[in-house]
Coordinates of C-alpha atoms and ligand atoms in Angstrom, one line a residue:
Chain A
M1 CA 156.4 92.3 89.2
S2 CA 154.8 91.7 85.5
I3 CA 151.0 90.5 84.4
A4 CA 149.8 89.3 81.7
V5 CA 146.2 87.5 80.6
N6 CA 145.0 87.3 77.2
S7 CA 141.9 86.1 75.1
A8 CA 143.9 82.9 74.9
T9 CA 144.1 82.8 79.0
Y10 CA 140.1 83.8 79.2
A11 CA 139.6 81.1 76.7
A12 CA 141.3 78.3 78.6
M13 CA 139.5 79.1 82.3
P14 CA 135.5 79.2 82.5
I15 CA 137.0 82.6 84.4
G16 CA 139.3 84.2 82.8
R17 CA 140.3 86.6 85.8
V18 CA 143.2 88.9 87.1
P19 CA 144.1 87.8 90.9
T20 CA 143.8 91.2 92.7
K21 CA 144.1 91.4 96.4
L22 CA 142.1 94.5 97.5
T23 CA 141.8 95.4 101.9
I24 CA 138.4 97.0 101.6
N25 CA 137.2 98.3 104.5
G26 CA 140.2 96.9 106.7
E27 CA 139.3 92.8 105.3
T28 CA 142.0 91.5 102.9
R29 CA 140.9 89.0 99.9
T30 CA 142.3 88.5 96.8
R31 CA 139.9 88.3 94.3
A32 CA 140.0 87.0 90.9
I33 CA 138.2 90.1 88.1
E34 CA 137.2 90.4 85.3
P35 CA 140.0 93.1 83.5
W36 CA 136.7 95.7 82.1
T37 CA 135.5 96.1 86.1
T38 CA 135.3 98.7 87.3
L39 CA 135.6 99.9 91.0
L40 CA 132.5 100.7 91.8
D41 CA 130.9 97.5 90.1
L42 CA 133.0 95.7 92.1
L43 CA 131.5 96.7 95.1
R44 CA 128.4 97.4 93.9
E45 CA 128.0 94.2 92.2
G46 CA 130.4 92.1 94.1
E47 CA 131.1 92.9 97.4
D48 CA 127.6 93.9 98.0
L49 CA 129.0 97.5 99.5
I50 CA 126.1 99.6 98.2
G51 CA 126.8 101.9 99.4
T52 CA 129.1 103.7 97.1
K53 CA 126.3 104.7 94.7
K54 CA 126.9 105.2 90.8
G55 CA 125.1 108.7 89.7
C56 CA 126.8 109.4 86.0
D57 CA 129.2 105.8 85.8
H58 CA 131.6 109.0 83.9
G59 CA 133.4 111.4 86.6
Q60 CA 131.0 113.9 86.0
C61 CA 129.5 113.8 89.6
G62 CA 131.6 112.3 92.6
A63 CA 128.6 110.1 94.0
C64 CA 130.9 107.3 93.2
T65 CA 133.8 108.0 95.1
V66 CA 136.5 106.7 97.3
L67 CA 139.6 106.2 99.2
V68 CA 142.4 104.7 98.0
D69 CA 145.1 104.3 100.3
G70 CA 143.5 107.7 101.7
R71 CA 143.2 109.5 98.5
R72 CA 139.4 110.6 97.4
I73 CA 138.5 109.4 94.1
N74 CA 135.9 108.6 91.2
S75 CA 135.3 105.0 91.6
C76 CA 133.3 104.2 88.4
L77 CA 136.9 105.7 86.2
K78 CA 138.7 103.1 88.0
L79 CA 139.5 99.2 86.7
A80 CA 139.5 97.4 89.9
V81 CA 143.0 95.2 88.5
T82 CA 144.7 98.1 88.6
L83 CA 144.7 98.4 92.1
D84 CA 145.8 95.4 93.3
G85 CA 147.3 95.6 96.6
A86 CA 145.4 98.9 97.6
D87 CA 143.4 99.5 100.8
I88 CA 140.2 100.7 99.6
T89 CA 137.4 102.6 102.5
T90 CA 134.2 102.6 101.4
I91 CA 131.3 104.9 103.2
E92 CA 130.6 101.8 105.2
G93 CA 134.3 101.4 106.4
L94 CA 134.4 104.9 107.8
G95 CA 131.2 104.5 110.8
Q96 CA 128.4 102.1 110.9
P97 CA 125.2 103.3 112.9
G98 CA 126.1 103.6 116.5
K99 CA 129.2 104.4 115.7
L100 CA 129.1 106.9 113.5
H101 CA 132.1 108.7 112.0
P102 CA 132.2 112.5 112.9
L103 CA 131.3 113.4 109.6
Q104 CA 128.5 111.1 109.4
S105 CA 127.5 112.7 112.7
A106 CA 128.4 116.5 111.3
F107 CA 125.8 115.7 108.6
C108 CA 123.1 114.8 110.6
D109 CA 123.7 117.8 112.9
H110 CA 123.9 120.2 110.0
D111 CA 120.7 118.8 107.8
A112 CA 123.4 118.7 104.9
F113 CA 121.4 115.9 103.1
Q114 CA 118.2 115.5 101.5
C115 CA 117.2 112.5 99.7
G116 CA 121.1 111.5 100.7
Y117 CA 122.0 109.6 97.1
C118 CA 125.2 111.2 96.8
T119 CA 125.6 111.6 100.7
P120 CA 128.4 108.9 100.8
G121 CA 130.6 110.4 97.7
Q122 CA 130.0 113.7 99.8
I123 CA 131.4 112.1 103.0
C124 CA 134.3 110.2 101.6
S125 CA 135.7 113.0 100.1
A126 CA 135.4 115.3 102.5
Q127 CA 137.5 112.6 104.5
G128 CA 140.0 113.0 102.0
L129 CA 140.0 116.9 101.8
I130 CA 140.6 116.3 105.4
N131 CA 143.8 113.9 104.4
E132 CA 144.9 116.7 101.8
G133 CA 145.5 119.6 104.6
K134 CA 144.7 122.1 101.7
A135 CA 141.3 123.4 102.9
R136 CA 141.2 125.6 106.2
T137 CA 138.4 128.6 105.0
R138 CA 134.7 128.2 104.0
E139 CA 135.5 129.3 100.3
E140 CA 138.3 126.3 100.1
V141 CA 136.3 123.8 101.6
R142 CA 134.2 125.0 99.2
E143 CA 136.3 124.6 95.8
L144 CA 137.8 121.9 97.4
M145 CA 134.1 119.8 97.9
S146 CA 133.3 120.9 94.0
G147 CA 133.9 117.3 92.9
N148 CA 130.6 116.5 94.1
L149 CA 127.6 117.7 92.9
C150 CA 124.1 117.6 95.1
R151 CA 121.3 116.9 93.2
C152 CA 118.8 118.6 96.2
G153 CA 121.6 121.3 96.5
A154 CA 122.2 121.1 100.3
Y155 CA 125.9 122.4 99.4
T156 CA 125.4 125.5 102.2
N157 CA 125.0 122.3 104.7
I158 CA 127.3 120.1 103.3
I159 CA 129.8 122.5 103.7
D160 CA 128.8 123.6 107.0
A161 CA 129.2 119.7 108.3
V162 CA 132.6 120.0 106.8
L163 CA 133.9 122.8 108.1
D164 CA 132.5 122.0 112.1
V165 CA 135.1 119.2 111.4
I166 CA 137.9 120.2 110.4
G167 CA 137.3 123.3 112.8
E168 CA 137.5 120.2 115.4
Q169 CA 140.1 118.8 114.5
V170 CA 142.8 122.2 114.4
Chain B
M1 CA 132.8 98.0 77.5
N2 CA 134.4 96.1 75.1
R3 CA 136.6 93.4 76.4
F4 CA 140.2 93.2 76.4
D5 CA 143.9 91.7 76.8
Y6 CA 145.5 93.3 80.7
T7 CA 149.1 93.7 80.7
R8 CA 150.8 95.5 83.7
P9 CA 154.3 95.7 82.8
A10 CA 157.0 96.8 85.7
S11 CA 159.8 98.2 83.7
V12 CA 159.3 101.1 80.6
A13 CA 161.1 98.7 78.3
E14 CA 158.0 96.3 78.1
A15 CA 155.9 98.1 77.9
V16 CA 157.2 99.8 74.7
Q17 CA 158.0 96.5 73.8
A18 CA 154.4 95.2 74.3
G19 CA 153.4 99.2 72.9
T20 CA 153.2 98.5 69.3
G21 CA 150.1 97.7 67.7
E22 CA 146.8 99.5 66.3
Q23 CA 144.3 98.8 68.7
V24 CA 146.6 99.1 72.3
R25 CA 146.4 101.8 74.8
Y26 CA 148.5 102.8 77.6
L27 CA 145.9 103.1 80.9
A28 CA 147.7 105.2 83.1
G29 CA 144.8 107.2 85.3
G30 CA 141.8 105.5 83.6
T31 CA 140.0 108.8 84.1
N32 CA 139.5 109.9 79.8
L33 CA 140.4 106.5 78.8
I34 CA 137.7 104.3 81.0
D35 CA 135.5 107.2 79.7
L36 CA 136.4 106.7 76.2
M37 CA 135.7 103.1 76.3
K38 CA 132.7 103.1 78.3
E39 CA 131.3 105.1 75.3
N40 CA 132.8 102.7 72.8
V41 CA 134.4 105.6 71.2
D42 CA 137.9 103.5 72.0
Q43 CA 137.9 99.9 72.2
P44 CA 141.4 99.0 72.4
T45 CA 142.1 95.1 71.8
T46 CA 144.9 95.5 74.2
V47 CA 145.4 97.9 77.6
I48 CA 148.6 98.4 78.6
D49 CA 148.6 99.7 82.4
I50 CA 151.4 101.4 83.3
N51 CA 150.9 102.6 86.5
R52 CA 153.8 100.6 88.6
L53 CA 156.3 102.1 86.1
P54 CA 159.0 103.8 87.7
L55 CA 157.5 107.4 86.0
N56 CA 156.6 108.4 89.3
A57 CA 159.2 111.3 90.8
I58 CA 159.5 115.0 90.4
E59 CA 163.5 115.6 90.0
E60 CA 165.4 118.4 89.4
L61 CA 166.9 119.0 86.3
D62 CA 170.3 120.5 85.6
G63 CA 170.7 124.3 85.1
G64 CA 167.2 124.5 88.0
G65 CA 164.8 122.7 85.4
L66 CA 162.1 120.4 87.4
R67 CA 160.7 116.6 85.3
L68 CA 157.6 115.6 86.4
G69 CA 157.5 111.9 85.7
A70 CA 154.8 111.3 83.2
L71 CA 152.5 109.0 86.4
V72 CA 152.8 111.8 88.5
P73 CA 149.1 112.4 89.8
N74 CA 148.0 115.9 88.6
S75 CA 147.2 116.9 92.2
D76 CA 150.7 115.6 94.0
T77 CA 152.2 118.0 91.1
A78 CA 150.3 121.7 91.7
W79 CA 150.8 120.4 94.9
D80 CA 154.7 119.5 95.3
A81 CA 156.0 122.7 97.2
R82 CA 158.6 123.5 94.7
V83 CA 156.3 123.4 91.5
E84 CA 154.2 125.9 93.6
Q85 CA 157.1 128.0 94.7
R86 CA 159.0 127.8 91.0
Y87 CA 156.3 127.4 88.6
P88 CA 152.6 128.9 90.9
L89 CA 151.5 129.2 86.8
L90 CA 151.6 125.3 86.7
S91 CA 150.0 124.9 90.3
S92 CA 147.7 127.5 89.3
A93 CA 146.1 125.9 85.8
I94 CA 145.9 122.4 87.1
L95 CA 144.0 123.3 89.9
A96 CA 141.3 125.3 87.9
G97 CA 140.6 121.9 85.7
A98 CA 138.5 118.8 86.6
S99 CA 137.8 118.0 90.1
P100 CA 140.0 117.3 93.2
Q101 CA 139.1 113.2 92.9
L102 CA 140.1 113.5 89.3
R103 CA 143.1 115.5 89.8
N104 CA 144.0 112.5 91.8
A105 CA 143.4 110.1 89.9
A106 CA 144.5 111.6 86.5
T107 CA 148.9 112.3 85.8
N108 CA 150.6 114.2 84.2
G109 CA 151.0 111.9 80.8
G110 CA 147.6 111.3 80.9
N111 CA 146.7 115.0 80.7
L112 CA 149.2 115.8 77.9
N113 CA 146.8 112.9 76.1
Q114 CA 143.8 113.5 76.7
R115 CA 141.0 114.1 74.0
T116 CA 138.9 116.3 72.8
R117 CA 135.1 116.6 74.8
C118 CA 133.3 116.8 71.1
Y119 CA 129.8 115.9 71.6
Y120 CA 129.9 114.4 68.1
F121 CA 133.4 112.7 69.2
Y122 CA 132.2 111.3 72.3
D123 CA 128.6 110.3 70.3
V124 CA 129.4 106.6 67.7
A125 CA 126.1 107.8 66.6
T126 CA 127.4 110.6 64.6
P127 CA 130.2 111.3 62.1
C128 CA 132.6 112.6 63.4
N129 CA 136.5 112.6 61.2
K130 CA 138.3 112.4 64.2
R131 CA 137.3 109.2 65.8
K132 CA 135.8 107.5 62.3
P133 CA 137.9 108.5 59.4
G134 CA 136.3 110.4 56.3
S135 CA 132.9 110.0 57.9
G136 CA 132.4 113.7 58.1
C137 CA 132.0 116.5 61.2
G138 CA 129.4 116.7 63.6
A139 CA 130.5 120.3 64.7
I140 CA 130.5 121.8 61.6
G141 CA 127.0 123.5 61.2
G142 CA 125.9 121.8 64.3
V143 CA 126.3 122.4 68.3
N144 CA 129.4 123.6 68.9
R145 CA 129.6 126.2 71.9
I146 CA 132.8 125.0 72.7
H147 CA 134.8 124.5 69.5
A148 CA 137.4 126.4 68.4
I149 CA 138.0 129.8 67.1
L150 CA 141.1 129.4 65.9
G151 CA 143.5 126.8 63.7
A152 CA 140.1 124.7 63.2
S153 CA 139.8 123.1 59.2
D154 CA 137.3 122.2 57.0
Q155 CA 137.7 118.5 58.4
C156 CA 137.7 119.0 62.4
I157 CA 136.9 122.4 64.7
A158 CA 137.7 119.8 68.0
T159 CA 139.6 121.5 70.5
H160 CA 142.0 120.1 73.2
P161 CA 140.3 120.4 77.0
S162 CA 143.2 120.4 78.7
D163 CA 144.5 123.3 81.3
M164 CA 147.7 122.1 82.6
C165 CA 148.7 122.3 79.2
V166 CA 148.0 125.5 78.6
A167 CA 150.8 126.3 81.4
L168 CA 152.6 124.0 79.6
A169 CA 152.6 126.3 76.6
V170 CA 153.7 129.3 78.5
L171 CA 156.8 127.5 80.2
D172 CA 158.0 125.7 77.1
A173 CA 157.8 122.9 78.4
I174 CA 159.7 119.5 77.1
V175 CA 157.4 116.0 76.3
Q176 CA 160.0 113.5 77.5
V177 CA 158.7 110.2 75.2
T178 CA 160.7 107.1 74.8
G179 CA 159.4 104.6 71.7
P180 CA 160.6 101.5 69.4
E181 CA 162.8 103.6 68.1
G182 CA 164.6 105.1 71.6
D183 CA 164.0 108.4 73.1
R184 CA 163.1 112.0 72.2
A185 CA 162.5 115.1 73.2
I186 CA 159.3 117.1 71.8
P187 CA 159.2 120.8 72.6
I188 CA 155.2 121.2 74.1
A189 CA 154.8 123.4 70.8
D190 CA 155.5 121.2 68.7
Y191 CA 153.8 118.1 70.5
H192 CA 149.7 118.6 70.2
R193 CA 149.0 119.7 66.4
L194 CA 146.3 121.2 63.9
P195 CA 143.8 119.1 63.1
G196 CA 144.1 120.0 58.9
D197 CA 143.2 116.7 57.1
E198 CA 144.7 114.4 59.4
P199 CA 141.8 114.9 62.4
W200 CA 142.3 112.1 63.8
R201 CA 146.2 112.3 65.0
D202 CA 146.1 114.7 68.2
N203 CA 149.5 114.9 68.5
T204 CA 152.5 114.4 67.3
L205 CA 153.8 110.7 68.8
R206 CA 154.2 107.9 67.3
P207 CA 152.5 104.4 66.7
G208 CA 154.3 102.9 70.3
E209 CA 156.0 105.7 71.8
L210 CA 155.4 106.3 75.6
V211 CA 155.7 109.7 77.8
T212 CA 158.0 109.1 80.4
G213 CA 158.3 112.4 81.2
I214 CA 157.1 116.2 81.3
D215 CA 160.7 119.1 81.6
L216 CA 160.4 122.3 82.9
P217 CA 163.0 124.7 82.1
A218 CA 164.4 126.9 85.0
E219 CA 162.0 130.0 84.1
D220 CA 161.2 133.1 86.6
F221 CA 157.8 133.4 86.9
T222 CA 157.2 134.0 89.8
K223 CA 155.2 136.9 90.6
N224 CA 154.0 138.5 86.9
Y225 CA 151.7 135.2 85.9
T226 CA 148.4 134.3 85.9
Y227 CA 145.9 131.4 84.2
L228 CA 143.0 133.0 83.5
K229 CA 140.1 130.1 83.0
L230 CA 136.2 131.7 81.7
R231 CA 133.4 128.8 81.9
D232 CA 129.8 128.0 82.1
R233 CA 130.5 127.0 86.2
L234 CA 133.1 128.5 88.9
S235 CA 134.4 124.9 88.9
Y236 CA 134.2 121.4 87.4
A237 CA 133.6 122.6 84.2
F238 CA 136.1 122.6 81.2
A239 CA 137.4 126.0 79.3
L240 CA 135.4 128.1 77.2
V241 CA 139.0 130.2 77.1
S242 CA 141.0 130.0 79.6
I243 CA 144.8 132.7 79.1
A244 CA 148.1 131.8 81.0
V245 CA 150.6 134.6 80.8
A246 CA 154.1 134.8 82.5
M247 CA 155.9 138.1 82.4
R248 CA 158.8 140.0 83.1
I249 CA 159.0 143.0 84.4
E250 CA 161.7 145.2 84.7
G251 CA 161.7 148.6 86.1
S252 CA 158.4 149.7 84.5
T253 CA 158.8 148.1 81.2
I254 CA 157.1 144.4 80.5
A255 CA 160.7 142.8 79.7
E256 CA 159.0 139.3 78.8
A257 CA 156.2 138.3 77.7
R258 CA 153.9 135.3 77.1
V259 CA 150.4 133.9 76.3
A260 CA 148.5 130.8 75.7
L261 CA 144.9 130.6 75.2
G262 CA 143.0 127.0 76.0
G263 CA 139.4 125.9 74.8
V264 CA 140.3 127.8 71.9
A265 CA 141.9 125.2 69.3
H266 CA 143.2 121.6 68.9
K267 CA 146.6 122.6 71.2
P268 CA 147.4 125.8 73.0
W269 CA 147.8 128.6 70.9
R270 CA 150.2 130.6 71.2
S271 CA 152.3 133.5 69.0
T272 CA 155.9 134.4 69.5
E273 CA 155.6 137.2 66.7
A274 CA 152.1 138.4 68.6
E275 CA 154.0 138.2 71.9
K276 CA 156.8 140.9 70.5
L277 CA 154.2 143.6 70.6
L278 CA 154.2 143.5 74.3
K279 CA 158.1 143.7 75.0
G280 CA 159.5 146.5 75.8
Q281 CA 156.1 148.1 76.3
Q282 CA 154.6 150.0 79.7
P283 CA 151.8 147.8 81.0
S284 CA 148.6 149.7 79.3
P285 CA 145.0 148.8 78.3
Q286 CA 145.9 149.7 74.8
T287 CA 149.3 147.5 74.5
F288 CA 147.2 144.8 75.6
S289 CA 144.1 145.4 73.6
A290 CA 146.6 145.3 70.4
F291 CA 148.2 142.1 71.4
A292 CA 144.9 140.3 71.6
D293 CA 143.8 141.2 68.5
A294 CA 147.2 140.4 67.2
L295 CA 147.1 136.9 69.2
L296 CA 143.5 136.3 68.0
A297 CA 144.3 137.0 63.7
G298 CA 142.5 134.9 61.6
A299 CA 139.6 133.6 64.6
V300 CA 136.7 133.1 63.2
G301 CA 133.3 131.6 64.9
Q302 CA 131.2 128.5 64.0
C303 CA 127.5 130.0 65.1
K304 CA 127.3 128.5 68.7
N305 CA 130.7 129.3 69.8
D306 CA 131.0 133.3 67.9
F307 CA 131.1 134.9 71.5
K308 CA 134.1 132.9 72.0
I309 CA 136.3 135.8 69.7
P310 CA 135.3 139.1 72.5
L311 CA 135.7 136.8 75.2
A312 CA 138.5 135.7 74.5
R313 CA 140.1 139.6 73.2
K314 CA 138.7 140.7 76.9
G315 CA 139.9 137.7 79.1
I316 CA 143.7 138.1 77.4
V317 CA 143.2 141.9 78.9
R318 CA 142.6 140.8 81.9
A319 CA 144.7 138.2 82.6
L320 CA 147.4 140.6 81.1
K321 CA 146.3 143.2 83.8
Q322 CA 146.5 140.8 86.2
A323 CA 150.0 139.3 85.5
A324 CA 151.0 142.6 85.3
E325 CA 149.8 144.0 88.2
A326 CA 150.9 140.7 90.2
T327 CA 147.8 139.6 91.5
P328 CA 147.4 136.2 90.0
Q329 CA 143.7 135.1 89.5
S330 CA 143.2 132.8 92.4
Q331 CA 141.7 129.2 92.0
T332 CA 139.8 129.7 95.1
D333 CA 138.1 132.4 95.1
K334 CA 136.7 133.1 91.7
R335 CA 136.1 136.5 91.8
I336 CA 137.7 137.7 88.9
A337 CA 140.1 140.4 90.4
Ligands
FAD1 C1 134.1 115.6 83.9 C2 135.5 115.4 84.3 C3 136.1 116.9 84.4 C4 137.3 116.9 83.7 N1 137.6 118.8 83.7 C5 139.3 118.8 83.5 C6 139.5 120.2 83.1 O1 138.6 121.6 83.8 N2 140.4 120.7 82.5 C7 140.8 119.6 82.5 O2 142.4 119.7 82.3 N3 140.5 118.1 82.3 C8 139.6 117.9 82.8 N4 139.4 116.5 82.6 C9 140.6 115.9 81.7 C10 141.2 114.9 82.8 O3 142.3 116.1 83.0 C11 142.2 113.7 82.1 O4 141.0 113.2 82.0 C12 143.3 113.6 82.6 O5 144.2 114.7 82.8 C13 143.7 112.2 81.9 O6 144.8 111.6 82.8 P1 144.7 109.2 83.2 O7 146.0 109.6 83.6 O8 143.4 109.3 83.9 O9 144.8 109.4 81.8 P2 144.0 108.1 80.6 O10 142.6 108.1 81.2 O11 144.5 106.7 81.5 O12 145.1 108.4 79.2 C14 144.5 109.3 78.7 C15 145.2 109.0 77.1 O13 146.3 109.3 76.9 C16 146.9 108.3 77.4 N5 147.9 108.0 77.7 C17 148.3 107.8 79.1 N6 149.2 108.4 80.0 C18 150.2 108.4 78.9 C19 152.1 108.3 78.5 N7 152.5 108.4 79.4 N8 152.7 108.0 77.2 C20 151.5 108.0 76.4 N9 150.0 108.3 76.2 C21 149.5 107.9 78.0 C22 146.7 107.2 77.6 O14 146.4 105.6 76.5 C23 144.8 107.9 77.2 O15 144.9 107.4 75.3 C24 138.1 116.6 83.2 C25 137.8 114.6 83.0 C26 136.5 114.7 83.3 C27 136.1 113.2 83.3
SF4_2 S1 135.0 118.8 65.5 FE1 136.5 117.0 65.5 S2 136.4 116.0 66.5 FE2 134.2 117.1 66.3 S3 132.9 116.1 64.8 FE3 133.9 117.6 64.2 S4 135.3 116.3 63.4 FE4 134.6 114.9 65.3
FES3 S1 129.1 108.2 89.0 FE1 131.7 108.1 89.6 S2 131.6 110.7 88.8 FE2 129.1 110.4 88.5
FES4 S1 120.9 114.9 99.0 FE1 119.3 114.7 97.2 S2 121.8 114.4 95.9 FE2 122.5 115.3 97.3

């Protein structure tokens, strides 16, 4: 299906936006979205899902990592309107207090954070890595987690936590 | 980010019809375009979302090659079993670039068309002939650690930042495009261009043209190859210098060798003339050094990037050795073999 939204449409409608259907953490909703809104800004400001963090807003840190149809991407460089029909999982969708996702438990067990700012991105990225199925060894996990910077330098423990969960799954 | 009109065509014909106009941009993965729009470096009035076009498959070509759809993500390309088996150099180069998340979003067409990472190009408060023709070049005489040592002009010394394209240059890939005037097939060597006195033109794509795919001719560079990327940190960093090598060894002599450099010029740098120095030779440090000198002939530093000349020379010799010995650089274990 083709769609076209132009300036005239914006002028005609007080809120000239693109209707976009998104399933976020299992809940499907249709939102009228301004085309220049990134997925990151939509999640944080439109949907009040503030678990996903904005570190750099330029694809350089990985703090904004979420899963789109099971694949990890940087939500800061993705326009939300381009994802019509997609299934999005954020840290809030992976686990809840009292019912932690295995990666969340492993991060606690391994002390895989200090300030915690990078952690939601790290965990979503690790889930993406598991879905890809390409990392088995410590070296492979290190390389394939390299899209997530940790300003506190918790890397060693992050790799331990991810390896722990991968180990449980094989 | 500026406001823009958004369209999402369902067919290539519709996209190309909408694609003509000064400030019209095709949007693929968005990992470069959205970044540039956030910095106001690019301010399109119309954004054409091409993600729903049927250009997302990798297909067999008659004669044994592969066609990589323009919209296939970089990660799916690198991890495609056919690409891994038949073009391991391409897989390796793609996996050396960006991050897993970025490679998931980045597309083959977008990678080909990504803009330079020149700091001045990105900073609208500074002069830049590429961003604003005639405004000057902030990098010449400025901070130019990442800039070109080959093929630069007195108007622009930017480099093309792609890793994938360096492998494509060695593989003699063909870029398939379509546009208002029909279809064209552009050899990769003619796709990107040197800055000359039109530094705002990165490549030879004409206004409104859309890349539909990248053809890889049938080649047998599955054993003696390498992609060696040298950079400030081991992952998630652009190349200072990178070297792609594809070689065929018959008996103990080099039957054919192709070498392209990344991070050193406005396009992947290759010289088929210099490659003749390798043909028919025994692999040896002397032969490799002589070739490195020939490939780097005319290299000039811009002060902060002077180090790239000796780095490239040593990197070329090392990469040729890796290829000749069939010990390609691992993109996981970053120790240089
Ligand atoms: C932090 C960071 C680090 C990176 N590191 C590396 C690295 O180490 N190595 C590397 O190689 N790359 C690196 N990249 C760049 C990345 O590979 C590119 O951003 C990506 O390949 C662009 O693809 P895209 O689909 O997202 O393109 P988009 O951002 O959608 O588009 C880029 C440009 O191409 C045009 N375009 C897109 N598709 C087509 C088409 N089919 N036909 C015609 N024009 C088209 C667009 O109009 C736009 O001008 C990095 C990027 C970031 C943000
Ligand atoms: S090197 Fe090229 S891109 Fe960089 S400032 Fe100069 S003209 Fe602009
Ligand atoms: S906020 Fe997206 S990568 Fe840093
Ligand atoms: S825990 Fe502080 S940035 Fe990673």
